[in-house]
Structures are given as C-alpha cells and as structure tokens.
Coordinates of C-alpha atoms in Angstrom, one line a residue:
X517 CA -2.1 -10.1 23.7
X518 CA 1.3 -11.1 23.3
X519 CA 2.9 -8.6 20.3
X520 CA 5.1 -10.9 17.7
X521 CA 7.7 -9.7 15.2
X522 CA 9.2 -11.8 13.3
X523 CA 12.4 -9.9 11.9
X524 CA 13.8 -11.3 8.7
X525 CA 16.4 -10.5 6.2
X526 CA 20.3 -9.3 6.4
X527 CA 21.4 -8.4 9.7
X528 CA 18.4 -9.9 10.9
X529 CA 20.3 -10.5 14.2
X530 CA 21.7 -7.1 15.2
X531 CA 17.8 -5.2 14.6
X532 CA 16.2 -8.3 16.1
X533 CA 18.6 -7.0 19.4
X534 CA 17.8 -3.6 19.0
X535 CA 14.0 -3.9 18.5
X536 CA 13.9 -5.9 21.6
X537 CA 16.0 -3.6 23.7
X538 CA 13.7 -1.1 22.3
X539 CA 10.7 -2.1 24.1
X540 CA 12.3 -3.5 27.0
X541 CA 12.9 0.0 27.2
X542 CA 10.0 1.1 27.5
X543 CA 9.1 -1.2 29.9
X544 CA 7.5 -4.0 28.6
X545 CA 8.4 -7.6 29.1
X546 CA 10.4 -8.7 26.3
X547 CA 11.9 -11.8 24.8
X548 CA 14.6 -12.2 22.3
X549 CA 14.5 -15.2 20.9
X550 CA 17.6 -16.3 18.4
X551 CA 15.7 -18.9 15.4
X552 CA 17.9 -18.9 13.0
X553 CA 21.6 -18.0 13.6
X554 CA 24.5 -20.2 12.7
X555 CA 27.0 -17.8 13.7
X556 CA 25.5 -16.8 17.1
X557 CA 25.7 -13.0 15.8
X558 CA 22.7 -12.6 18.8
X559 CA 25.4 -14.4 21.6
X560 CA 27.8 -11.6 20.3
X561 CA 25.7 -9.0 20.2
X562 CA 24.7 -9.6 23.7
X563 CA 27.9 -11.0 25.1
X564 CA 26.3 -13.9 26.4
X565 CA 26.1 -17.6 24.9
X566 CA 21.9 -18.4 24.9
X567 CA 20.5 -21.0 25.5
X568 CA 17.0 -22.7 25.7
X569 CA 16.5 -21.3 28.8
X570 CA 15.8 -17.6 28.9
X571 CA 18.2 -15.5 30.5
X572 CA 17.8 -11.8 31.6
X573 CA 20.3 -9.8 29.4
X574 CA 18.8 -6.1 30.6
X575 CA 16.2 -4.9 32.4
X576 CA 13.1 -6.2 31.4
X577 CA 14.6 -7.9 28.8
X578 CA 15.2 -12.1 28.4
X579 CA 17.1 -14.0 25.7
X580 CA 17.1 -17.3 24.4
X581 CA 18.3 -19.5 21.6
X582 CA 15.8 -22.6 19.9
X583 CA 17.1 -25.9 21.1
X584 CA 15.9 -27.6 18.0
X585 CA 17.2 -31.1 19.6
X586 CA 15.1 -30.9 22.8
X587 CA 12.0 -30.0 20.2
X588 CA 13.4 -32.9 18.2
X589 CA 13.3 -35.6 21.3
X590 CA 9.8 -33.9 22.9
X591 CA 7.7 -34.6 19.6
X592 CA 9.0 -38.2 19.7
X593 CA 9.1 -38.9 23.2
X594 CA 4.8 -39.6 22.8
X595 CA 5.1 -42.0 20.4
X596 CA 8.6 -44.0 21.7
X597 CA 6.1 -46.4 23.8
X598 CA 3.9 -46.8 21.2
X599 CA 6.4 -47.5 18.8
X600 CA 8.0 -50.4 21.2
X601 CA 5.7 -53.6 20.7
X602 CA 6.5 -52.5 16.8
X603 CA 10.2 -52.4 16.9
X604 CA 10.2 -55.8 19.8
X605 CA 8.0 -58.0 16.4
X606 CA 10.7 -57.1 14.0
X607 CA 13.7 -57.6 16.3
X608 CA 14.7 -53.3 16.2
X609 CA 16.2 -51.7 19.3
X610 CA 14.8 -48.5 20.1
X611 CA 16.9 -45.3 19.7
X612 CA 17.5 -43.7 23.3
X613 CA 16.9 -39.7 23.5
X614 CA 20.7 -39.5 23.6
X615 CA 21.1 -40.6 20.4
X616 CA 18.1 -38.6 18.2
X617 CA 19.9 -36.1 16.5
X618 CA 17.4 -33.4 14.4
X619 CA 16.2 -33.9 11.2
X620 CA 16.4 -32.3 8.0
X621 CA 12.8 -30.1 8.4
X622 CA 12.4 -30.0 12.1
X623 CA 14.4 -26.6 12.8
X624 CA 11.1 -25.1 11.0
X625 CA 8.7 -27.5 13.9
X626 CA 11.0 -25.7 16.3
X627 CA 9.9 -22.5 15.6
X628 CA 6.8 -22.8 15.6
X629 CA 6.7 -24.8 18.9
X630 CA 8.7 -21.3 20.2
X631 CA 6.1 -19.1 18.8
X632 CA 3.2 -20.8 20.2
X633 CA 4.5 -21.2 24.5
X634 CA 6.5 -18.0 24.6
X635 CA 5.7 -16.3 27.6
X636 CA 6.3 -12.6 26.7
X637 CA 4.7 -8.8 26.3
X638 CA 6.8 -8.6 23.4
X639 CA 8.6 -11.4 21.6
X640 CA 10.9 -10.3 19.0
X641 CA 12.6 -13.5 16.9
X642 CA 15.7 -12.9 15.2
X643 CA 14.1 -15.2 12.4
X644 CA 15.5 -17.5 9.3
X645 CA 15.8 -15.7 5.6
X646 CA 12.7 -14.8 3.9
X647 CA 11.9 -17.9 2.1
X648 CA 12.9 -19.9 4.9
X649 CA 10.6 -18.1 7.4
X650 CA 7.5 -18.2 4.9
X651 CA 7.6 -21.9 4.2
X652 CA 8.0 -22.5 8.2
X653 CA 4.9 -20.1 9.0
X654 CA 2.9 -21.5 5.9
X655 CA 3.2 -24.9 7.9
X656 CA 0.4 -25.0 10.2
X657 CA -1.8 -24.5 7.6
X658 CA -0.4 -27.2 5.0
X659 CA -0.1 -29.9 7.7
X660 CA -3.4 -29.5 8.9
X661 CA -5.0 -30.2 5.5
X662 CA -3.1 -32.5 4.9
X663 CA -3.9 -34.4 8.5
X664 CA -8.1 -33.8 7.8
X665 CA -6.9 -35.3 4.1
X666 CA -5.5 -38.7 5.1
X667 CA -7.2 -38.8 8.9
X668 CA -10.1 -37.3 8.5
X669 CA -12.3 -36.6 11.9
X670 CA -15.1 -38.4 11.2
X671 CA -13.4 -41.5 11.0
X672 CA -12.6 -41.6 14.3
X673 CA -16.7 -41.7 15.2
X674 CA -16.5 -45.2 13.7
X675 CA -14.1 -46.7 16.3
X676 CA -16.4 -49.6 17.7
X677 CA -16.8 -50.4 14.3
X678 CA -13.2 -51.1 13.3
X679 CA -13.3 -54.7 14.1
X680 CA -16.5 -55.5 12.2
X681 CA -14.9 -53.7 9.5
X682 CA -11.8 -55.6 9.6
X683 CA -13.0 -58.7 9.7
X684 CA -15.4 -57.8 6.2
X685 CA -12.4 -56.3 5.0
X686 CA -10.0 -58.6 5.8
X687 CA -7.5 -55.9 6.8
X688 CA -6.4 -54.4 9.8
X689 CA -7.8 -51.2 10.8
X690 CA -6.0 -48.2 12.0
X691 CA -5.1 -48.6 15.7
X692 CA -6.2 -46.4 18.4
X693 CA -3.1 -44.4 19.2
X694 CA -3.2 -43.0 15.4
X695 CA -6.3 -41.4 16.2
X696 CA -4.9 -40.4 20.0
X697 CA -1.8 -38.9 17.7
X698 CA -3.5 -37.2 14.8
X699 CA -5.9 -35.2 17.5
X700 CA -2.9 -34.2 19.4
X701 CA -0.8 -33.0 16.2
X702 CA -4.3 -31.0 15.6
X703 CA -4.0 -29.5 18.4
X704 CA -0.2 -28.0 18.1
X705 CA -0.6 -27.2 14.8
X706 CA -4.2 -25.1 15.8
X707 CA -2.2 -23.4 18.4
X708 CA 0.8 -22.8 16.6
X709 CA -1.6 -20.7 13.3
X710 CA -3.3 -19.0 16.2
X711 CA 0.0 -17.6 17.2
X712 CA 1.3 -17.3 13.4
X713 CA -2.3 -15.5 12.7
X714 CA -2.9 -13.5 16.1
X715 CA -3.3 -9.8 15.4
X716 CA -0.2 -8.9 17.0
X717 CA 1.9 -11.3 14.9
X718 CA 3.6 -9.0 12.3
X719 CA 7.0 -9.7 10.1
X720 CA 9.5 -7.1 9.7
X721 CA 12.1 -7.2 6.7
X722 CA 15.9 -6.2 7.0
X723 CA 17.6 -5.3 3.4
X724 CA 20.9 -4.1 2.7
X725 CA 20.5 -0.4 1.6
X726 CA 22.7 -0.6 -1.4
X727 CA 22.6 -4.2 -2.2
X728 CA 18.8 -5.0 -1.8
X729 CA 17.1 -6.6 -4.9
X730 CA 13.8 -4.7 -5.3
X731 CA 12.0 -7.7 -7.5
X732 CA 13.1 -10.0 -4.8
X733 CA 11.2 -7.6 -2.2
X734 CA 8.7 -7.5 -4.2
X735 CA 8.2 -11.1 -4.4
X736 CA 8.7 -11.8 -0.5
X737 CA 5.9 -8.9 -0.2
X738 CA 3.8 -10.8 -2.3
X739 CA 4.5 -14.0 -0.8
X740 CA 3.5 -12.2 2.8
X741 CA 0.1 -11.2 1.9
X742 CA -0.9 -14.3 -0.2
X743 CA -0.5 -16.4 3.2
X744 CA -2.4 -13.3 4.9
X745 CA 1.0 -12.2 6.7
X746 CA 1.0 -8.4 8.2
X747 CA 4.5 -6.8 7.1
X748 CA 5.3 -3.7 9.4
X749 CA 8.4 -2.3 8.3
X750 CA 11.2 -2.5 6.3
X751 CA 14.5 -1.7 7.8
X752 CA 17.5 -0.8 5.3
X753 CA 20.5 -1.2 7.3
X754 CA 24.1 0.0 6.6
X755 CA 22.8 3.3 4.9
X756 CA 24.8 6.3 4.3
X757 CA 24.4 9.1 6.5
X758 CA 22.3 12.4 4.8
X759 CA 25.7 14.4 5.3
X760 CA 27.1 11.9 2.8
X761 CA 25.5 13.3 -0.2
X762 CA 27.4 16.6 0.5
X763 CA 31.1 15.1 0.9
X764 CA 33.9 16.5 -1.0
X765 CA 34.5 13.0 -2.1
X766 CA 32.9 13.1 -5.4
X767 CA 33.4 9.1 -5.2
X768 CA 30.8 9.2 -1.9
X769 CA 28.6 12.2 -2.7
X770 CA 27.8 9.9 -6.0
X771 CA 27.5 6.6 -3.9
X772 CA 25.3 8.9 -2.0
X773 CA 22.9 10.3 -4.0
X774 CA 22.6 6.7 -5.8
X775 CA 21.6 5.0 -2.7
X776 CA 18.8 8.2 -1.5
X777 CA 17.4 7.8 -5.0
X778 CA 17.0 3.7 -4.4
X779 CA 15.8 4.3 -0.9
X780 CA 13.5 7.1 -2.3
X781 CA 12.0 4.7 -4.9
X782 CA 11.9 2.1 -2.3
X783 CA 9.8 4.0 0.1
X784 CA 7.3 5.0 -3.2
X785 CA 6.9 1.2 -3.8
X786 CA 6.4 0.4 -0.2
X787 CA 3.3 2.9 0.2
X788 CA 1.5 2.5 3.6
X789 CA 4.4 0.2 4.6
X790 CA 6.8 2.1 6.7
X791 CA 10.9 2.2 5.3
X792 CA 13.7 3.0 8.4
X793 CA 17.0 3.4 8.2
X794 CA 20.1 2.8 10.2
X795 CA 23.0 4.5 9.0
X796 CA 26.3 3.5 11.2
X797 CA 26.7 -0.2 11.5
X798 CA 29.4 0.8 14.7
X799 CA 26.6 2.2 16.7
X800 CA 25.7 0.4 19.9
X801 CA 22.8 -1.5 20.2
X802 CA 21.3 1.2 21.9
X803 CA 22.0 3.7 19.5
X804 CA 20.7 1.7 16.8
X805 CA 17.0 1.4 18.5
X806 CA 17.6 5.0 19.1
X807 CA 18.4 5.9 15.5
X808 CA 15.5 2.8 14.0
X809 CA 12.8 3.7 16.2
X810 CA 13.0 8.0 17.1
X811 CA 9.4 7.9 15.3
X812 CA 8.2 5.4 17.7
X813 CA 7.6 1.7 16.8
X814 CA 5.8 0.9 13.5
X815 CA 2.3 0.1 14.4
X816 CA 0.4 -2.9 13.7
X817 CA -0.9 -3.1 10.1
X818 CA -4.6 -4.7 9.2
X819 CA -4.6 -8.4 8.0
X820 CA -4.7 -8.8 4.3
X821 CA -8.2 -9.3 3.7
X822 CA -9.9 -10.8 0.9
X823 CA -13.3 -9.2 -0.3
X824 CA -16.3 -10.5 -2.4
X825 CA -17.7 -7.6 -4.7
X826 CA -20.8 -8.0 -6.0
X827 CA -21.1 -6.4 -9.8
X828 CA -24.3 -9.1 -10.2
X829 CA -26.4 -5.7 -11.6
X830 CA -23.9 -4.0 -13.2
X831 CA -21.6 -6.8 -15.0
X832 CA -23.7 -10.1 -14.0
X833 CA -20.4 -10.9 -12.1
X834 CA -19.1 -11.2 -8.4
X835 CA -15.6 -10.5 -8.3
X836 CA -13.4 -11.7 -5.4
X837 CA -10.3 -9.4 -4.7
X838 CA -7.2 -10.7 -3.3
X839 CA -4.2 -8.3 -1.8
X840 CA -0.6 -9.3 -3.2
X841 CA 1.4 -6.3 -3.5
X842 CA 3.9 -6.3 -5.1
X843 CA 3.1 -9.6 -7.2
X844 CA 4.3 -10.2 -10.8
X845 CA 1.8 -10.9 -13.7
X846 CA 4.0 -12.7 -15.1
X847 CA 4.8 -15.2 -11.7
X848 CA 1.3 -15.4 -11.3
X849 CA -0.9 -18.6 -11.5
X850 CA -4.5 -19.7 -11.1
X851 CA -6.3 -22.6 -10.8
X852 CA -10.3 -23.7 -9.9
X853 CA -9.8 -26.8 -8.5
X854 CA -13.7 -27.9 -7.6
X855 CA -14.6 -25.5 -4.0
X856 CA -11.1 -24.0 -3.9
X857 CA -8.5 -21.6 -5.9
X858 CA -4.8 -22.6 -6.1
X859 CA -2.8 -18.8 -6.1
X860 CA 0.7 -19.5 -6.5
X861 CA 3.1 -16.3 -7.4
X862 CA 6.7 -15.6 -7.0
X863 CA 7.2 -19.5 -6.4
X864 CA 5.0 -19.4 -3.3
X865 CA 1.5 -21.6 -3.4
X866 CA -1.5 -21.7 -1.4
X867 CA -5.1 -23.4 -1.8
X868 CA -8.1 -21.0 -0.5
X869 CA -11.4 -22.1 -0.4
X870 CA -13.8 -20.4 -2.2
X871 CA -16.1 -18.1 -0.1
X872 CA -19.6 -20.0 -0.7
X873 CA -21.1 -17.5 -3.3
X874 CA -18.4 -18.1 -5.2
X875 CA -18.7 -22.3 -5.1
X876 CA -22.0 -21.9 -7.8
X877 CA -20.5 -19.5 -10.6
X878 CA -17.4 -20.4 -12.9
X879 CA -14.5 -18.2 -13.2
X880 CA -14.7 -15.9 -16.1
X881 CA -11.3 -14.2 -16.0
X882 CA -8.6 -12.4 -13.5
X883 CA -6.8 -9.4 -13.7
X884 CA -3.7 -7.9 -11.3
X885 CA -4.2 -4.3 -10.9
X886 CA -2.2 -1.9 -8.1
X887 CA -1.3 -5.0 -6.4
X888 CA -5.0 -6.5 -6.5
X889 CA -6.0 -9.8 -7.6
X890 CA -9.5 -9.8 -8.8
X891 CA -10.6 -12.8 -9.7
X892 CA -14.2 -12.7 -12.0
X893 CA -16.7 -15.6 -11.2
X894 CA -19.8 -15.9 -13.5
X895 CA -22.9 -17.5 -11.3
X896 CA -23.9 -21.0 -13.1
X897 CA -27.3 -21.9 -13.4
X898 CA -26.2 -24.9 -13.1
X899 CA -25.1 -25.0 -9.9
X900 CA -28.2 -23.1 -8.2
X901 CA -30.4 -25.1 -5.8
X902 CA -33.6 -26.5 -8.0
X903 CA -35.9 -23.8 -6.0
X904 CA -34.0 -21.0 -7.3
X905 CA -33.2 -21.9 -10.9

C-alpha cells in the first residue's frame, strides 16, 4: 500500500521536502512530487531543476515536477484520430502535439493522473492551496456522475440497435468511439478515487503560526471530512521558539505568549488531530524533519464515516450522522433531493446518496452538534412495500 500525503497550505513546499526526506530516512522509497509551485520553491529547496522524470535527490529519495503539458497532449492523443474524418468534412486542420498548450482546468487532471501511476512507498505531493486541492480531489467523484448522467452504461447494451433506432428516429445515434471513450474516462477516473480514497491517502495542512485564520481552518476541516478526506496533521510553521516567551524584549516575550496562547487554542480545536511546530525557518531541511517529526510521523487517521442510528423505539426516528468538524451552522445547507442529500458548508457541495433505509422515511429535521451532522428521517408509510404497510 502506497502511503499518500497530500501537504497543503503556506510553505507547503519546504515541509513537503522535509516530510519526504523524513521517510526516505528511514528507508522507505519515497517520491517528492512538486503539484503546485509557480516559483519552483521545491527546485530550490533541493538545488535541482525537476522535471517529469524522477530524479534521485538522496538516498532513497526521487523528485519530480507535474508536466501538466505532456498530461495535456496524452488525454488528447486518443481521440486526435477520431477527431480527423470530423475536422477533414468541415475543412479544419488538425492541431499537432507541438502546438496544444494546457487548458484552463487541466493542471487539476494532472494531479490526479500523478496520484493514480506513482510508483512509490511513500509519495509526498507538495500540493496546490486548500481550496484548490479540494476541488481537484472532489473530481473523480463529480465527473463520474456526471459521465453515468449523460452516458449512461446501459445504453451501450443497445448498440445493434442504434441503426433501427435512427432510422425511427430520424437522427443519428451516438457513434461507437463515444462509448469506447466514456468506458475509458471511467476507468481513469475509478483509478484515480481509488487512489484519492485508499486508506493511506491522508492530507496534511501547513498554516502560518501567527497569521493563520482559525474560521478558515475551520472551514477547510470541514470541507475535508464532507468529501470523506483523512487530515493527519497540522503543521504551523515559522513559530517562535519556547525560549521566546522569556526574552528580555518585552516586544517578543508579548509576541510570544500571543502566539503559544493561539497555538494552544489551536491544538484544543484540533482534538484527536495532531498540531507540530517548526520554529526556525533557517534550519536545513534536515533539521526541520528533525524538529517536525521527533515524535515520529503522525499516523493514519480513520475515514470519516457516516452512521445510520436507529432511535425507531425510542423517538420513531432513524437518524443518519455525518462528521464535519469544524463546520458552521450558519454555512450549512441541506437538501432531499428524491434518493440523495445535497450537504454543502463552507462553500464546498457534495450529493450523497441516501443509505437505503433512509430512501422510505422524510426528513424531519437536522441539527450540528460537536462537529456532527445528524440528520432526522421519519419512515413514511407511504413509501413501504404493500406487504409491510
């Protein structure tokens, strides 16, 4: 089982290095793989330029940067001679590979493509900002409904009867190499959740220790666990050493105790979730997975799982109870839409479908509690099989 962490947030660069040098340390295979980094912070951290190609930087240790144009020309290269006898009827001349440049909204296809053929122990992804990385790992998901939405499988059972129905309908049917498409985007996108989903997949958060926003935590916490995202750690970075708090300066001792009280709060509100610090931003890379990791690495956390209670004797209600720590009543929306339940919060959305004894009963009322959705459902008589009315 390959282990994933996806490390996300300021500086995301420099502990993305030093969490990978970490357990290539400890002598596991390890790949460092730069997502998201205009700047090339990783090349400079490493004194190397990446590339697509990984590259041993240390023992036990590769590196190596998305080339979101090669993704870009691969996903297009199946459908360029399909897309010929088009292009010849309306007089178009094909693009050649040299000339496809990426598109707005592929970098996040890129990814995912990364995630799902590394060939690691440990891959650690110096990944894009918060929001960015959520809507990119939310994809596989949203593409795939929307794929069994306008292609639907069964369709393609009634292939020898596209040209009878043609001819009735006197419009031309979807061609084969739709079909031969749609079943191989299924495919990637299957293998790409099973690597976004695998139990060794976990994100790990980077904030600024004096700077960091705790309701915009908050909401990328939340926004984690409604897609059923494991968070491991969070890592404030640039903090003040515990001999600050003591300084003569009264300007830093202040600056000090401000910032242990924050981090203090911080950890409260984090519970279970573990909260490292790295104090000196000069320390070697080295140091820094020294000073991040002297506890060990953070271990794997368990899925956010969603649970059907059954109150039928007590209350007459089943009550289904959803994880979001860290979600805002207030951000918070709900709606039944036939066998599923739109959650959005924080401006993140996703559609679950309802566990089958919820799909007879109505929904009675919802309440966030200690970072717990619970969702009421009502069983409607309605709705029952004839036999058991």
């Amino acid at each position: 089982m390959t282990r994933t962490i996806l490390v996300s947030g300021e500086a995301s660069a420099t502990v993305a290095a030093a969490t990978a040098l970490h357990h290539a340390g400890q002598g596991r295979r390890t790949l460092l793989l730069a997502a998201d980094d205009p700047h090339r912070a990783v090349d400079a951290l490493l004194d190397t330029r990446l590339t697509a190609a990984p590259a041993p930087c240390a023992e036990h240790l590769r590196a190596a940067r998305i080339d979101e144009q090669a993704a870009f020309r691969d996903a297009l290269a199946g459908y360029r001679d399909r897309l010929a006898p088009a292009l010849d009827l309306i007089g178009a001349e094909p693009l050649d590979p040299e000339e496809l440049t990426p598109l707005p909204g592929t970098r996040p296809l890129a990814l995912l493509r990364a995630l799902r053929e590394a060939d690691a122990e440990v891959l650690v992804v110096a990944a894009p900002p918060p929001g960015d990385l959520l809507a990119a790992l939310a994809l596989p998901e949203q593409l795939g409904r929307y794929l069994a939405r306008l292609l639907p499988e069964q369709r393609q059972a009634a292939r020898a009867l596209r040209p009878l129905l043609a001819a009735v309908a006197g419009v031309p049917m979807p061609a084969d190499w739709l079909y031969e498409a749609r079943t191989a985007a299924t495919a990637a996108l299957t293998a790409s959740r099973a690597a976004v989903e695998a139990p060794g997949t976990t994100v790990r958060l980077v904030v600024d220790a004096e700077t960091h926003r705790p309701d915009e935590l908050r909401r990328i916490r939340a926004g984690l666990a409604l897609y059923g995202h494991r968070l491991d750690a969070v890592v404030a970075h640039r903090a003040l050493p515990p001999t600050a708090a003591d300084s003569p300066d009264p300007w830093l001792a202040g600056l000090a105790a401000r910032q242990r009280d924050r981090l203090t709060a911080l950890a409260g509100e984090l519970a279970e979730v573990p909260l490292l610090t790295c104090t000196a931003p000069d320390l070697t890379l080295e140091g820094m997975a020294a000073e991040l990791y002297a506890a060990g690495s953070p271990a794997v956390p368990p899925a956010p799982e969603a649970v059907v209670e059954d109150r039928l004797a007590e209350d007459g209600l089943l009550v289904w109870r959803l994880p979001l720590p860290g979600a805002d009543r207030g951000e918070l929306e709900l709606v039944r839409r036939g066998d599923e339940l739109v959650v959005g919060v924080g401006g993140y959305r996703r559609i679950l479908p309802l566990p089958s004894a919820l799909r007879r009963c109505t929904v009675s009322g919802a309440g966030l509690a200690d970072g717990v959705l619970a969702v009421r459902f009502a069983p409607d008589p309605d709705l029952w099989p004839r036999s058991l009315r």
